[in-house]
Coordinates of C-alpha atoms in Angstrom, one line a residue:
M1 CA 33.7 38.3 -110.3
I2 CA 34.3 36.1 -107.3
A3 CA 30.8 34.9 -107.4
A4 CA 31.2 34.0 -111.1
W5 CA 34.3 31.9 -110.4
E6 CA 32.5 30.2 -107.6
R7 CA 29.6 29.3 -109.9
L8 CA 32.1 28.0 -112.5
A9 CA 34.0 26.0 -109.9
S10 CA 30.8 24.2 -108.9
A11 CA 29.4 23.9 -112.5
T12 CA 28.8 20.5 -114.0
V13 CA 28.8 19.4 -117.7
G14 CA 27.6 16.4 -119.7
G15 CA 30.0 13.4 -119.7
R16 CA 30.0 12.6 -123.5
P17 CA 32.6 15.1 -124.6
L18 CA 35.0 13.9 -121.9
A19 CA 34.3 10.3 -122.9
A20 CA 35.3 11.2 -126.5
T21 CA 38.5 12.9 -125.2
R22 CA 39.2 9.8 -123.1
V23 CA 38.8 7.4 -126.1
L24 CA 40.8 9.4 -128.6
Y25 CA 43.6 10.0 -126.0
A26 CA 43.8 6.2 -125.4
I27 CA 44.1 5.5 -129.2
G28 CA 46.9 8.1 -129.4
A29 CA 48.6 6.5 -126.4
L30 CA 48.5 3.1 -127.9
W31 CA 49.8 4.4 -131.2
L32 CA 52.8 6.0 -129.4
L33 CA 53.5 2.8 -127.5
R34 CA 53.5 0.9 -130.8
T35 CA 56.1 3.2 -132.3
D36 CA 58.3 3.1 -129.2
H37 CA 57.9 -0.6 -128.6
R38 CA 61.3 -1.5 -130.1
R39 CA 63.1 0.9 -127.7
F40 CA 61.6 -0.6 -124.6
A41 CA 63.9 -3.6 -124.5
T42 CA 67.0 -1.4 -124.2
G43 CA 65.4 1.8 -122.8
F44 CA 65.7 0.6 -119.2
D45 CA 68.9 -1.4 -119.5
P46 CA 71.3 -0.1 -116.9
D47 CA 74.3 -1.2 -119.0
R48 CA 73.3 1.0 -121.9
L49 CA 74.4 4.6 -122.3
H50 CA 71.7 7.0 -121.0
L51 CA 71.4 10.8 -121.1
D52 CA 69.9 11.5 -117.7
W53 CA 67.4 14.1 -116.8
P54 CA 68.1 16.4 -113.8
L55 CA 66.5 15.1 -110.5
V56 CA 65.5 11.8 -112.1
G57 CA 69.0 10.7 -112.8
G58 CA 69.5 7.0 -113.1
H59 CA 66.7 6.0 -110.6
L60 CA 64.5 4.5 -113.3
R61 CA 67.1 2.3 -114.9
G62 CA 66.6 -1.4 -114.3
L63 CA 62.8 -1.2 -114.3
P64 CA 61.3 -4.3 -116.1
P65 CA 60.3 -3.1 -119.6
T66 CA 57.3 -5.6 -119.7
L67 CA 55.9 -4.0 -116.5
V68 CA 56.0 -0.5 -117.9
E69 CA 54.7 -1.6 -121.2
G70 CA 51.9 -3.7 -119.7
A71 CA 50.7 -0.9 -117.4
W72 CA 50.6 1.4 -120.5
V73 CA 48.4 -1.1 -122.4
I74 CA 46.1 -1.9 -119.5
G75 CA 45.7 1.8 -118.7
A76 CA 44.8 2.6 -122.3
L77 CA 42.3 -0.3 -122.5
L78 CA 40.6 0.9 -119.2
L79 CA 40.3 4.4 -120.8
I80 CA 38.7 3.0 -124.0
V81 CA 36.0 0.9 -122.1
G82 CA 35.4 3.6 -119.5
I83 CA 36.1 1.4 -116.5
V84 CA 38.0 3.2 -113.7
P85 CA 39.3 5.7 -116.3
R86 CA 41.2 7.7 -113.6
V87 CA 43.2 4.6 -112.8
G88 CA 43.8 4.0 -116.6
A89 CA 44.9 7.6 -117.1
A90 CA 47.3 7.3 -114.1
A91 CA 48.7 4.0 -115.5
V92 CA 49.4 5.5 -118.9
T93 CA 50.8 8.7 -117.4
L94 CA 53.2 6.9 -115.1
S95 CA 54.3 4.4 -117.7
A96 CA 54.9 7.1 -120.3
F97 CA 56.7 9.3 -117.8
A98 CA 59.0 6.4 -116.8
F99 CA 59.9 5.7 -120.5
Y100 CA 60.6 9.4 -121.4
A101 CA 62.3 10.2 -118.1
V102 CA 64.7 7.3 -118.1
D103 CA 66.6 8.8 -121.1
R104 CA 66.5 12.3 -122.6
Q105 CA 66.9 10.7 -126.0
H106 CA 63.4 9.3 -125.8
Y107 CA 61.8 12.7 -125.5
G108 CA 59.3 13.9 -128.1
N109 CA 56.5 16.4 -128.3
G110 CA 53.9 13.6 -128.7
G111 CA 55.2 11.9 -125.6
Y112 CA 55.2 15.1 -123.6
F113 CA 51.6 15.8 -124.6
I114 CA 50.5 12.3 -123.7
V115 CA 51.9 12.6 -120.2
L116 CA 50.4 16.1 -119.7
I117 CA 46.9 15.2 -120.9
G118 CA 47.0 12.0 -118.9
M119 CA 47.7 14.0 -115.7
L120 CA 44.6 16.2 -116.5
L121 CA 42.5 13.1 -117.2
V122 CA 43.3 11.8 -113.7
L123 CA 41.5 14.9 -112.4
A124 CA 38.6 14.7 -114.8
D125 CA 35.6 12.5 -114.4
S126 CA 35.9 11.1 -118.0
G127 CA 33.8 8.1 -117.0
A128 CA 30.7 10.1 -116.4
S129 CA 29.5 8.7 -119.7
A130 CA 30.5 5.2 -120.7
T131 CA 30.7 6.1 -124.4
P132 CA 30.8 9.3 -126.4
W133 CA 27.4 8.6 -127.8
G134 CA 25.6 7.0 -124.8
P135 CA 23.6 8.5 -121.9
D136 CA 25.4 10.1 -119.0
R137 CA 25.8 8.1 -115.9
R138 CA 26.2 11.4 -114.0
R139 CA 27.3 15.0 -114.5
A140 CA 31.0 15.8 -114.5
S141 CA 32.8 18.8 -113.0
W142 CA 33.4 21.6 -115.4
W143 CA 36.9 22.8 -114.3
P144 CA 38.9 19.7 -115.5
A145 CA 37.4 20.0 -118.9
F146 CA 38.4 23.7 -118.9
L147 CA 42.0 22.8 -118.0
L148 CA 42.1 20.2 -120.9
A149 CA 40.7 22.7 -123.4
S150 CA 43.0 25.5 -122.1
Q151 CA 46.1 23.3 -122.6
L152 CA 45.4 22.9 -126.3
T153 CA 44.8 26.7 -126.6
I154 CA 48.1 27.4 -125.0
V155 CA 49.9 25.0 -127.3
Y156 CA 48.3 26.4 -130.4
L157 CA 48.8 30.0 -129.4
Y158 CA 52.5 29.4 -128.7
A159 CA 53.1 27.5 -131.9
G160 CA 51.1 30.0 -133.9
V161 CA 53.0 33.0 -132.5
Q162 CA 56.4 31.3 -133.1
K163 CA 55.6 31.0 -136.8
F164 CA 55.5 34.7 -137.2
R165 CA 59.1 35.2 -136.1
H166 CA 61.5 36.5 -138.8
S167 CA 63.4 33.2 -139.1
S168 CA 60.0 31.3 -139.5
L169 CA 58.5 33.8 -142.0
T170 CA 61.5 33.1 -144.3
G171 CA 60.7 29.4 -144.2
D172 CA 64.0 28.4 -142.8
T173 CA 62.6 26.6 -139.8
I174 CA 60.6 24.0 -141.8
A175 CA 62.5 24.0 -145.1
W176 CA 64.9 21.2 -143.9
Q177 CA 61.9 19.1 -142.7
L178 CA 60.0 19.1 -146.0
H179 CA 59.9 15.6 -147.3
G180 CA 57.6 13.3 -149.3
P181 CA 55.8 12.9 -152.6
L182 CA 53.6 15.9 -152.1
V183 CA 56.7 18.2 -151.8
D184 CA 58.3 16.6 -154.9
R185 CA 55.1 17.0 -156.9
I186 CA 54.5 20.6 -156.0
G187 CA 58.1 21.7 -156.4
W188 CA 57.4 25.4 -155.5
S189 CA 60.3 27.4 -154.2
H190 CA 58.1 29.4 -151.8
L191 CA 56.4 26.3 -150.4
P192 CA 58.2 26.5 -147.0
V193 CA 57.1 30.1 -146.5
A194 CA 53.5 29.3 -147.5
L195 CA 53.2 26.3 -145.3
N196 CA 54.7 28.2 -142.3
L197 CA 52.2 31.0 -142.8
L198 CA 49.2 28.8 -143.3
G199 CA 50.2 26.7 -140.3
G200 CA 50.5 29.7 -138.1
I201 CA 47.1 31.2 -139.2
A202 CA 45.5 27.8 -138.7
E203 CA 46.9 27.4 -135.2
L204 CA 45.9 30.9 -134.1
F205 CA 42.4 30.4 -135.5
C206 CA 41.9 27.1 -133.8
A207 CA 43.2 28.4 -130.5
I208 CA 40.4 31.0 -130.5
A209 CA 37.6 29.5 -132.6
L210 CA 37.3 26.3 -130.7
W211 CA 35.8 28.2 -127.8
F212 CA 32.8 29.5 -129.7
A213 CA 29.9 27.5 -130.9
L214 CA 29.5 29.3 -134.2
T215 CA 33.1 28.6 -135.3
R216 CA 33.9 25.4 -133.4
K217 CA 33.0 22.9 -136.1
L218 CA 35.0 24.8 -138.7
A219 CA 37.9 25.0 -136.2
V220 CA 37.8 21.2 -135.9
V221 CA 38.0 20.8 -139.7
V222 CA 40.9 23.2 -139.9
G223 CA 42.7 21.5 -137.0
V224 CA 42.3 18.1 -138.6
I225 CA 43.6 19.5 -141.9
L226 CA 46.5 21.2 -140.1
H227 CA 47.8 18.0 -138.5
V228 CA 47.2 15.9 -141.6
G229 CA 49.1 18.5 -143.6
I230 CA 52.0 18.3 -141.1
L231 CA 52.2 14.6 -141.5
C232 CA 52.0 14.7 -145.3
F233 CA 54.4 17.6 -145.9
L234 CA 57.0 17.2 -143.2
R235 CA 59.5 14.4 -142.6
W236 CA 57.5 11.4 -141.2
S237 CA 57.6 11.2 -137.4
P238 CA 55.5 8.7 -135.4
D239 CA 55.9 11.1 -132.5
M240 CA 54.1 13.9 -134.5
A241 CA 51.4 11.4 -135.4
A242 CA 50.9 10.8 -131.6
F243 CA 50.9 14.6 -131.1
A244 CA 48.1 14.9 -133.7
F245 CA 46.0 12.2 -131.9
A246 CA 46.6 13.9 -128.6
S247 CA 45.6 17.3 -130.0
W248 CA 42.4 15.9 -131.6
S249 CA 41.5 14.2 -128.4
L250 CA 41.1 17.6 -126.8
Y251 CA 38.7 19.0 -129.3
P252 CA 35.6 17.4 -127.7
A253 CA 36.6 19.0 -124.3
F254 CA 35.7 22.4 -125.8
W255 CA 32.1 21.4 -126.1
A256 CA 32.1 20.7 -122.3
A257 CA 34.3 23.7 -121.3
S258 CA 32.6 26.4 -123.3
G259 CA 29.0 26.0 -122.1
P260 CA 29.3 27.4 -118.5
L261 CA 31.6 30.1 -119.8
A262 CA 29.0 31.2 -122.3
E263 CA 26.4 31.3 -119.5
E264 CA 28.6 33.5 -117.3
L265 CA 29.3 35.8 -120.2
A266 CA 25.6 36.2 -120.9
R267 CA 25.0 36.9 -117.2
W268 CA 27.8 39.5 -117.2
R269 CA 26.4 41.2 -120.3
A270 CA 22.9 41.3 -118.8
A271 CA 24.2 42.8 -115.6
R272 CA 26.0 45.6 -117.5
S273 CA 23.1 46.5 -119.9
P274 CA 20.9 49.3 -118.5
A275 CA 17.4 48.3 -117.5
D276 CA 14.6 49.2 -119.9
P277 CA 13.1 52.5 -118.8
A278 CA 9.5 52.2 -117.5
P279 CA 7.0 53.7 -120.0
E280 CA 5.6 57.1 -119.1
P281 CA 1.9 57.2 -118.2
V282 CA -0.4 58.6 -120.8
R283 CA -1.6 62.0 -119.8
R284 CA -5.1 62.9 -120.8
S285 CA -5.9 66.4 -121.9
A286 CA -8.2 68.6 -119.7
T287 CA -10.7 68.9 -122.6
A288 CA -11.1 65.1 -123.0

């Protein structure tokens, strides 16, 4: 087992999946910045009322909003073009953290996910390939790709399990969020229950199926439908749109993360299977 983890720790993967993650993440980060742009002017104003986070307190108040916003944009552009992407990921992460940490009222699931993925992209060599479709400049380490993919698995597993609580199965947790022309057109009284159940099944399926080559493409389709359905059926939230982009950006990481794991699984199965018995020599009869 220790030898297997040592091989995985030193394993390398192609750079194109991580390049796709890098580009999709940058698009999601720019979308989130666009939706939060109007709050930047007052978000760091020390004269405004802020709800402070523990530890951070009011230390971030008074930062120039243009500095934070500019670092965010430059970091996202560096990620898109693939030039010093670790610096770009760090710039986006620090800028987003500053904006969400200065006031608890700024918090959202999309912003949290952007910060977390950005931290992992600082560790990953997402510039090993300049583009998602071009040749690799070099091989990238496997373990950052594994951390990226595992993060989405954790999120989907947690969200999926939560949808099978009693309060969720009754539809109460999403009934108040249903909004939009699709809801009005369908007009089914059990729609909250059905959407909750379908969402939970989809999240649990994606959490597992993304790891396997046979089911990965189907899981990507299901995941896209899941997030589009959330945006179409629930009350519109730019933060949830950013969360969808951030989730989609992690799908390519499974192509990179699953390969070495599959090789180790095949090696483990081969070691456990009994060796084929040697054929017995043919004995000739004495009368032959």
